[in-house]
Amino acid sequence: DTGVSQNPRHKITKRGQNVTFRCDPISEHNRLYWYRQTLGQGPEFLTYFQNEAQLEKSRLLSDRFSAERPKGSFSTLEIQRTEQGDSAMYLCASSLLGDRSPLHFGNGTRLTVT
Amino acid sequence: QKEVEQNSGPLSVPEGAIASLNCTYSDRGSQSFFWYRQYSGKSPELIMSIYSNGDKEDGRFTAQLNKASQYVSLLIRDSQPSDSATYLCASCTGNQFYFGTGTSLTVIP
């Protein structure tokens, strides 16, 4: 068990560019979540996959954000036309099914939009 | 009203003391509760899970749950400087996890 892996660890991009992040969950975990976290705040839910199906997406999420989990394995999160307000830590987490299964977080991708 | 509320602190305790962190939640349907530790610039790390009313102990950590009062707490005994971090409380309802804003703890040597 190598844990949840996220790449890249850091990304600096200019406003208006597109960025894509990757998450490799713990292999036997069915559930995969993306969160965004800014300084002094708790993780904010973005979207949730169960296997390959995207079951939930935050109502607050701009349509510039899209996520995929092809074949129920790794996931990608893409942000199009980035804005300075997108600067944050993007966290991926995975878990087994069941409400007693905790989330296991990756190391996160820190995005800075200049 | 947020799903999970925490006092943001900061909370300062001397080394060796007991640190007490508190959390309330709004959804009575929440079944599971988790405490995460987050060091500055790092991702959250799970330290405790609790599902039933009462206390659950793991080493220096004790989690307490009172579903009637919708209250969760974390006690850290014999606090060490390495415990200095932000502690996040989370609840789970179905497939959705809700996080508080975290309580910043500083343990003073």
mmCIF file of N, CA, C and O in Angstrom, chain A residues 9 31 33 35 37 40-43 45 48 50 55-56 89 91 95 99-108 110, chain B residues 2 31-34 36 38 41-46 49 51-52 88 92-102:
data_model
loop_
_atom_site.group_PDB
_atom_site.id
_atom_site.type_symbol
_atom_site.label_atom_id
_atom_site.label_comp_id
_atom_site.label_asym_id
_atom_site.label_seq_id
_atom_site.Cartn_x
_atom_site.Cartn_y
_atom_site.Cartn_z
ATOM 1 N N ARG A 9 3.338 18.071 -7.372
ATOM 2 C CA ARG A 9 3.234 18.589 -6.012
ATOM 3 C C ARG A 9 2.984 20.091 -6.007
ATOM 4 O O ARG A 9 2.273 20.610 -5.143
ATOM 5 N N ARG A 31 -13.933 4.694 -3.564
ATOM 6 C CA ARG A 31 -14.353 6.092 -3.534
ATOM 7 C C ARG A 31 -13.152 7.015 -3.690
ATOM 8 O O ARG A 31 -12.099 6.783 -3.089
ATOM 9 N N TYR A 33 -12.254 11.303 -3.893
ATOM 10 C CA TYR A 33 -12.756 12.656 -3.673
ATOM 11 C C TYR A 33 -11.693 13.678 -4.058
ATOM 12 O O TYR A 33 -10.498 13.454 -3.870
ATOM 13 N N TYR A 35 -10.853 17.714 -3.109
ATOM 14 C CA TYR A 35 -11.142 18.847 -2.240
ATOM 15 C C TYR A 35 -10.196 19.984 -2.604
ATOM 16 O O TYR A 35 -9.118 19.786 -3.159
ATOM 17 N N GLN A 37 -8.420 23.416 -0.643
ATOM 18 C CA GLN A 37 -8.200 24.010 0.664
ATOM 19 C C GLN A 37 -7.376 25.285 0.539
ATOM 20 O O GLN A 37 -6.332 25.293 -0.104
ATOM 21 N N GLY A 40 -6.235 28.621 6.311
ATOM 22 C CA GLY A 40 -7.136 28.888 7.418
ATOM 23 C C GLY A 40 -8.512 28.271 7.267
ATOM 24 O O GLY A 40 -9.377 28.491 8.129
ATOM 25 N N GLN A 41 -8.708 27.504 6.213
ATOM 26 C CA GLN A 41 -10.005 26.868 5.972
ATOM 27 C C GLN A 41 -9.864 25.356 5.977
ATOM 28 O O GLN A 41 -8.788 24.824 5.743
ATOM 29 N N GLY A 42 -10.982 24.679 6.227
ATOM 30 C CA GLY A 42 -10.982 23.241 6.084
ATOM 31 C C GLY A 42 -11.104 22.858 4.625
ATOM 32 O O GLY A 42 -11.387 23.702 3.764
ATOM 33 N N PRO A 43 -10.882 21.593 4.308
ATOM 34 C CA PRO A 43 -11.058 21.140 2.928
ATOM 35 C C PRO A 43 -12.484 21.390 2.436
ATOM 36 O O PRO A 43 -13.440 21.092 3.144
ATOM 37 N N PHE A 45 -15.275 20.519 -0.398
ATOM 38 C CA PHE A 45 -15.622 19.443 -1.326
ATOM 39 C C PHE A 45 -15.766 19.973 -2.749
ATOM 40 O O PHE A 45 -16.412 20.991 -2.996
ATOM 41 N N TYR A 48 -16.900 13.871 -6.247
ATOM 42 C CA TYR A 48 -16.785 12.525 -5.677
ATOM 43 C C TYR A 48 -17.061 11.483 -6.754
ATOM 44 O O TYR A 48 -18.018 11.612 -7.533
ATOM 45 N N GLN A 50 -17.463 7.200 -7.344
ATOM 46 C CA GLN A 50 -17.518 5.833 -6.843
ATOM 47 C C GLN A 50 -17.203 4.942 -8.042
ATOM 48 O O GLN A 50 -17.962 4.893 -9.005
ATOM 49 N N LEU A 55 -20.453 10.774 -8.960
ATOM 50 C CA LEU A 55 -21.767 10.771 -8.334
ATOM 51 C C LEU A 55 -22.184 12.116 -7.771
ATOM 52 O O LEU A 55 -23.380 12.349 -7.562
ATOM 53 N N GLU A 56 -21.226 12.942 -7.487
ATOM 54 C CA GLU A 56 -21.583 14.217 -6.872
ATOM 55 C C GLU A 56 -20.566 15.287 -7.251
ATOM 56 O O GLU A 56 -19.373 15.004 -7.393
ATOM 57 N N MET A 89 -4.565 24.704 -2.363
ATOM 58 C CA MET A 89 -4.082 23.327 -2.334
ATOM 59 C C MET A 89 -5.229 22.444 -2.797
ATOM 60 O O MET A 89 -6.342 22.533 -2.260
ATOM 61 N N LEU A 91 -6.567 18.757 -2.946
ATOM 62 C CA LEU A 91 -6.357 17.496 -2.245
ATOM 63 C C LEU A 91 -7.208 16.390 -2.855
ATOM 64 O O LEU A 91 -8.385 16.599 -3.129
ATOM 65 N N SER A 95 -11.190 6.240 -0.243
ATOM 66 C CA SER A 95 -11.626 5.399 0.865
ATOM 67 C C SER A 95 -12.357 4.185 0.323
ATOM 68 O O SER A 95 -12.756 4.137 -0.849
ATOM 69 N N ASP A 99 -19.855 4.165 5.532
ATOM 70 C CA ASP A 99 -19.666 5.452 6.216
ATOM 71 C C ASP A 99 -18.722 5.340 7.411
ATOM 72 O O ASP A 99 -18.465 6.325 8.077
ATOM 73 N N ARG A 100 -18.182 4.151 7.674
ATOM 74 C CA ARG A 100 -17.159 4.042 8.715
ATOM 75 C C ARG A 100 -15.758 4.036 8.123
ATOM 76 O O ARG A 100 -14.773 3.878 8.840
ATOM 77 N N SER A 101 -15.670 4.191 6.819
ATOM 78 C CA SER A 101 -14.358 4.185 6.163
ATOM 79 C C SER A 101 -13.844 5.600 6.037
ATOM 80 O O SER A 101 -14.462 6.424 5.359
ATOM 81 N N PRO A 102 -12.721 5.904 6.682
ATOM 82 C CA PRO A 102 -12.212 7.280 6.644
ATOM 83 C C PRO A 102 -11.565 7.603 5.305
ATOM 84 O O PRO A 102 -11.205 6.720 4.529
ATOM 85 N N LEU A 103 -11.400 8.881 5.072
ATOM 86 C CA LEU A 103 -10.661 9.347 3.913
ATOM 87 C C LEU A 103 -9.164 9.285 4.193
ATOM 88 O O LEU A 103 -8.709 9.596 5.296
ATOM 89 N N HIS A 104 -8.426 8.887 3.168
ATOM 90 C CA HIS A 104 -6.970 8.923 3.200
ATOM 91 C C HIS A 104 -6.526 9.916 2.138
ATOM 92 O O HIS A 104 -6.843 9.747 0.964
ATOM 93 N N PHE A 105 -5.803 10.925 2.577
ATOM 94 C CA PHE A 105 -5.430 12.015 1.683
ATOM 95 C C PHE A 105 -4.073 11.794 1.037
ATOM 96 O O PHE A 105 -3.160 11.211 1.641
ATOM 97 N N GLY A 106 -3.949 12.300 -0.194
ATOM 98 C CA GLY A 106 -2.644 12.415 -0.817
ATOM 99 C C GLY A 106 -1.926 13.648 -0.298
ATOM 100 O O GLY A 106 -2.449 14.381 0.558
ATOM 101 N N ASN A 107 -0.727 13.895 -0.822
ATOM 102 C CA ASN A 107 0.072 15.037 -0.362
ATOM 103 C C ASN A 107 -0.402 16.364 -0.925
ATOM 104 O O ASN A 107 0.060 17.414 -0.490
ATOM 105 N N GLY A 108 -1.310 16.307 -1.891
ATOM 106 C CA GLY A 108 -1.870 17.535 -2.424
ATOM 107 C C GLY A 108 -1.044 18.127 -3.556
ATOM 108 O O GLY A 108 0.144 17.825 -3.733
ATOM 109 N N ARG A 110 -0.221 21.958 -4.874
ATOM 110 C CA ARG A 110 -0.375 23.389 -4.568
ATOM 111 C C ARG A 110 -0.343 24.164 -5.879
ATOM 112 O O ARG A 110 0.653 24.128 -6.596
ATOM 113 N N LYS B 2 -22.893 26.008 9.220
ATOM 114 C CA LYS B 2 -22.011 25.009 8.647
ATOM 115 C C LYS B 2 -22.302 23.649 9.255
ATOM 116 O O LYS B 2 -22.766 23.539 10.384
ATOM 117 N N GLN B 31 -23.134 9.600 11.050
ATOM 118 C CA GLN B 31 -22.877 8.350 11.766
ATOM 119 C C GLN B 31 -21.429 8.192 12.198
ATOM 120 O O GLN B 31 -21.137 7.443 13.126
ATOM 121 N N SER B 32 -20.538 8.853 11.477
ATOM 122 C CA SER B 32 -19.112 8.637 11.725
ATOM 123 C C SER B 32 -18.410 9.972 11.836
ATOM 124 O O SER B 32 -18.782 10.937 11.167
ATOM 125 N N PHE B 33 -17.375 9.958 12.684
ATOM 126 C CA PHE B 33 -16.653 11.209 12.950
ATOM 127 C C PHE B 33 -15.167 10.912 12.984
ATOM 128 O O PHE B 33 -14.741 9.838 13.439
ATOM 129 N N PHE B 34 -14.407 11.859 12.477
ATOM 130 C CA PHE B 34 -12.983 11.634 12.315
ATOM 131 C C PHE B 34 -12.219 12.876 12.760
ATOM 132 O O PHE B 34 -12.683 14.002 12.580
ATOM 133 N N TYR B 36 -8.499 14.663 12.113
ATOM 134 C CA TYR B 36 -7.310 14.690 11.289
ATOM 135 C C TYR B 36 -6.344 15.726 11.856
ATOM 136 O O TYR B 36 -6.761 16.781 12.344
ATOM 137 N N GLN B 38 -3.176 18.205 10.736
ATOM 138 C CA GLN B 38 -2.598 18.793 9.536
ATOM 139 C C GLN B 38 -1.480 19.737 9.933
ATOM 140 O O GLN B 38 -1.717 20.774 10.561
ATOM 141 N N GLY B 41 1.318 23.373 5.619
ATOM 142 C CA GLY B 41 1.774 23.062 4.269
ATOM 143 C C GLY B 41 1.645 21.602 3.881
ATOM 144 O O GLY B 41 2.018 21.223 2.765
ATOM 145 N N LYS B 42 1.124 20.781 4.778
ATOM 146 C CA LYS B 42 0.973 19.352 4.503
ATOM 147 C C LYS B 42 -0.505 19.001 4.368
ATOM 148 O O LYS B 42 -1.381 19.818 4.602
ATOM 149 N N SER B 43 -0.773 17.750 4.009
ATOM 150 C CA SER B 43 -2.151 17.300 3.861
ATOM 151 C C SER B 43 -2.662 16.694 5.169
ATOM 152 O O SER B 43 -1.862 16.342 6.049
ATOM 153 N N PRO B 44 -3.977 16.586 5.340
ATOM 154 C CA PRO B 44 -4.533 16.015 6.574
ATOM 155 C C PRO B 44 -4.154 14.541 6.750
ATOM 156 O O PRO B 44 -4.144 13.782 5.787
ATOM 157 N N GLU B 45 -3.910 14.183 8.005
ATOM 158 C CA GLU B 45 -3.529 12.821 8.370
ATOM 159 C C GLU B 45 -4.519 12.318 9.414
ATOM 160 O O GLU B 45 -4.743 12.964 10.433
ATOM 161 N N LEU B 46 -5.134 11.164 9.160
ATOM 162 C CA LEU B 46 -6.123 10.613 10.082
ATOM 163 C C LEU B 46 -5.476 10.192 11.393
ATOM 164 O O LEU B 46 -4.464 9.493 11.393
ATOM 165 N N SER B 49 -10.909 7.787 14.665
ATOM 166 C CA SER B 49 -12.267 7.634 14.162
ATOM 167 C C SER B 49 -13.151 7.272 15.337
ATOM 168 O O SER B 49 -12.707 6.569 16.250
ATOM 169 N N TYR B 51 -17.486 6.233 16.240
ATOM 170 C CA TYR B 51 -18.798 5.986 15.653
ATOM 171 C C TYR B 51 -19.903 5.868 16.702
ATOM 172 O O TYR B 51 -21.064 6.054 16.400
ATOM 173 N N SER B 52 -19.528 5.524 17.946
ATOM 174 C CA SER B 52 -20.508 5.280 18.998
ATOM 175 C C SER B 52 -20.341 6.289 20.112
ATOM 176 O O SER B 52 -19.238 6.801 20.339
ATOM 177 N N LEU B 88 -8.400 18.974 12.387
ATOM 178 C CA LEU B 88 -9.656 19.058 11.648
ATOM 179 C C LEU B 88 -10.629 18.004 12.146
ATOM 180 O O LEU B 88 -10.265 16.833 12.276
ATOM 181 N N CYS B 92 -19.268 12.225 8.662
ATOM 182 C CA CYS B 92 -19.619 11.526 7.428
ATOM 183 C C CYS B 92 -21.091 11.155 7.464
ATOM 184 O O CYS B 92 -21.560 10.550 8.436
ATOM 185 N N THR B 93 -21.796 11.537 6.413
ATOM 186 C CA THR B 93 -23.189 11.149 6.234
ATOM 187 C C THR B 93 -23.308 10.549 4.844
ATOM 188 O O THR B 93 -23.125 11.259 3.851
ATOM 189 N N GLY B 94 -23.562 9.239 4.786
ATOM 190 C CA GLY B 94 -23.588 8.578 3.480
ATOM 191 C C GLY B 94 -22.219 8.635 2.842
ATOM 192 O O GLY B 94 -21.231 8.191 3.428
ATOM 193 N N ASN B 95 -22.141 9.238 1.664
ATOM 194 C CA ASN B 95 -20.865 9.357 0.965
ATOM 195 C C ASN B 95 -20.234 10.736 1.106
ATOM 196 O O ASN B 95 -19.211 11.021 0.488
ATOM 197 N N GLN B 96 -20.826 11.577 1.907
ATOM 198 C CA GLN B 96 -20.355 12.953 1.991
ATOM 199 C C GLN B 96 -19.624 13.199 3.303
ATOM 200 O O GLN B 96 -20.125 12.873 4.382
ATOM 201 N N PHE B 97 -18.446 13.778 3.210
ATOM 202 C CA PHE B 97 -17.649 14.149 4.373
ATOM 203 C C PHE B 97 -17.683 15.668 4.510
ATOM 204 O O PHE B 97 -17.536 16.401 3.520
ATOM 205 N N TYR B 98 -17.873 16.136 5.733
ATOM 206 C CA TYR B 98 -17.886 17.572 6.018
ATOM 207 C C TYR B 98 -16.782 17.880 7.007
ATOM 208 O O TYR B 98 -16.633 17.185 8.012
ATOM 209 N N PHE B 99 -16.015 18.918 6.713
ATOM 210 C CA PHE B 99 -14.887 19.288 7.548
ATOM 211 C C PHE B 99 -15.142 20.625 8.223
ATOM 212 O O PHE B 99 -15.731 21.536 7.633
ATOM 213 N N GLY B 100 -14.652 20.731 9.468
ATOM 214 C CA GLY B 100 -14.604 22.031 10.111
ATOM 215 C C GLY B 100 -13.415 22.824 9.586
ATOM 216 O O GLY B 100 -12.630 22.335 8.772
ATOM 217 N N THR B 101 -13.284 24.050 10.068
ATOM 218 C CA THR B 101 -12.193 24.906 9.615
ATOM 219 C C THR B 101 -10.888 24.605 10.345
ATOM 220 O O THR B 101 -9.837 25.111 9.960
ATOM 221 N N GLY B 102 -10.968 23.751 11.379
ATOM 222 C CA GLY B 102 -9.749 23.364 12.078
ATOM 223 C C GLY B 102 -9.442 24.235 13.286
ATOM 224 O O GLY B 102 -9.791 25.412 13.325
#
